[in-house]
Amino acid sequence: MAYNFSAEKRGDQDLQILHERLSHFGLIEFFPVEVSGESLTLGISIPFRAMDEPRFENELENVMTYLVSEEGFQVTDLFTGNPVSAGDISGLAKQISG
């Protein structure tokens, strides 16, 4: 089982740089849902077992900061349907693992 998010961004993306950045995160899985010249949608999957890892909270914060704050992705929590804003990032790990 896993906790899932989607991340969408309009406009051209440098997929190589995005892949390189996201490949540094070992606990969180990413997969393309839709890739076109106009938009990119990624699936984000967090296996429940990853939430027990000591580095989970830090890794999730780094991922979401990169996607939401640095790259401007619109990230949606697929469990609640709520968007993830920059202000939500610091408490997100506790919220989804609680």
Short mmCIF file of C-alpha atoms in Angstrom, two decimals:
data_model
loop_
_atom_site.label_atom_id
_atom_site.label_comp_id
_atom_site.label_asym_id
_atom_site.label_seq_id
_atom_site.Cartn_x
_atom_site.Cartn_y
_atom_site.Cartn_z
CA MET A 1 0.00 0.00 0.00
CA ALA A 2 1.05 3.58 -0.57
CA TYR A 3 0.11 7.20 -0.10
CA ASN A 4 -0.22 9.04 -3.42
CA PHE A 5 0.04 12.52 -4.83
CA SER A 6 -0.09 13.96 -8.32
CA ALA A 7 2.06 16.84 -9.54
CA GLU A 8 1.17 18.85 -12.62
CA LYS A 9 2.97 21.67 -14.38
CA ARG A 10 2.13 23.42 -17.62
CA GLY A 11 4.74 24.42 -20.18
CA ASP A 12 7.92 22.82 -21.44
CA GLN A 13 9.98 20.86 -18.93
CA ASP A 14 13.58 19.77 -18.95
CA LEU A 15 12.82 16.13 -18.21
CA GLN A 16 16.51 15.22 -17.88
CA ILE A 17 17.09 17.71 -15.07
CA LEU A 18 13.82 16.75 -13.38
CA HIS A 19 14.75 13.05 -13.56
CA GLU A 20 18.23 13.72 -12.17
CA ARG A 21 16.84 15.74 -9.26
CA LEU A 22 14.11 13.25 -8.38
CA SER A 23 16.41 10.21 -8.67
CA HIS A 24 18.22 11.38 -5.51
CA PHE A 25 15.17 10.52 -3.43
CA GLY A 26 15.15 6.85 -2.48
CA LEU A 27 12.03 6.52 -0.35
CA ILE A 28 9.56 8.19 -2.70
CA GLU A 29 8.61 6.82 -6.11
CA PHE A 30 7.84 8.97 -9.16
CA PHE A 31 6.26 7.96 -12.44
CA PRO A 32 5.00 9.85 -15.49
CA VAL A 33 1.25 9.99 -15.94
CA GLU A 34 1.10 12.41 -18.86
CA VAL A 35 3.95 13.98 -20.77
CA SER A 36 3.34 16.43 -23.60
CA GLY A 37 4.81 19.65 -24.89
CA GLU A 38 2.11 21.52 -23.02
CA SER A 39 2.14 19.85 -19.61
CA LEU A 40 3.66 17.22 -17.39
CA THR A 41 1.85 15.17 -14.79
CA LEU A 42 3.77 12.98 -12.37
CA GLY A 43 2.46 10.38 -9.99
CA ILE A 44 4.12 10.35 -6.57
CA SER A 45 3.86 7.21 -4.50
CA ILE A 46 5.08 6.81 -0.94
CA PRO A 47 5.09 3.19 0.23
CA PHE A 48 3.77 2.97 3.79
CA ARG A 49 6.94 1.13 4.85
CA ALA A 50 8.98 4.21 3.83
CA MET A 51 7.16 6.28 6.45
CA ASP A 52 8.97 4.33 9.20
CA GLU A 53 12.39 5.36 7.89
CA PRO A 54 14.18 8.02 9.99
CA ARG A 55 14.93 10.16 6.93
CA PHE A 56 11.33 10.10 5.62
CA GLU A 57 10.21 13.47 6.97
CA ASN A 58 13.27 15.28 5.64
CA GLU A 59 13.04 13.57 2.24
CA LEU A 60 9.34 14.38 1.83
CA GLU A 61 9.95 18.02 2.75
CA ASN A 62 12.81 18.23 0.24
CA VAL A 63 10.73 16.65 -2.54
CA MET A 64 7.73 18.91 -1.95
CA THR A 65 9.87 22.03 -1.58
CA TYR A 66 11.55 21.24 -4.88
CA LEU A 67 8.30 20.49 -6.73
CA VAL A 68 6.00 23.14 -5.21
CA SER A 69 8.30 26.02 -4.29
CA GLU A 70 11.19 25.73 -6.74
CA GLU A 71 9.54 24.25 -9.84
CA GLY A 72 5.96 25.51 -9.47
CA PHE A 73 4.19 22.16 -9.74
CA GLN A 74 0.58 21.95 -8.58
CA VAL A 75 0.71 19.01 -6.18
CA THR A 76 -2.51 17.34 -5.09
CA ASP A 77 -2.96 14.92 -2.21
CA LEU A 78 -4.94 12.11 -3.87
CA PHE A 79 -6.28 10.83 -0.54
CA THR A 80 -7.91 14.13 0.48
CA GLY A 81 -8.11 15.85 -2.90
CA ASN A 82 -6.49 18.94 -1.39
CA PRO A 83 -3.70 20.90 -3.03
CA VAL A 84 -0.34 21.02 -1.26
CA SER A 85 0.86 24.58 -0.73
CA ALA A 86 4.30 25.74 0.40
CA GLY A 87 2.83 26.35 3.87
CA ASP A 88 1.68 22.73 4.16
CA ILE A 89 5.08 21.17 3.52
CA SER A 90 6.60 21.27 7.03
CA GLY A 91 3.78 19.26 8.62
CA LEU A 92 2.99 17.01 5.69
CA ALA A 93 4.98 13.94 6.79
CA LYS A 94 3.25 13.86 10.18
CA GLN A 95 -0.14 14.44 8.59
CA ILE A 96 0.06 11.55 6.14
CA SER A 97 1.79 9.08 8.47
CA GLY A 98 -0.46 9.81 11.44
#
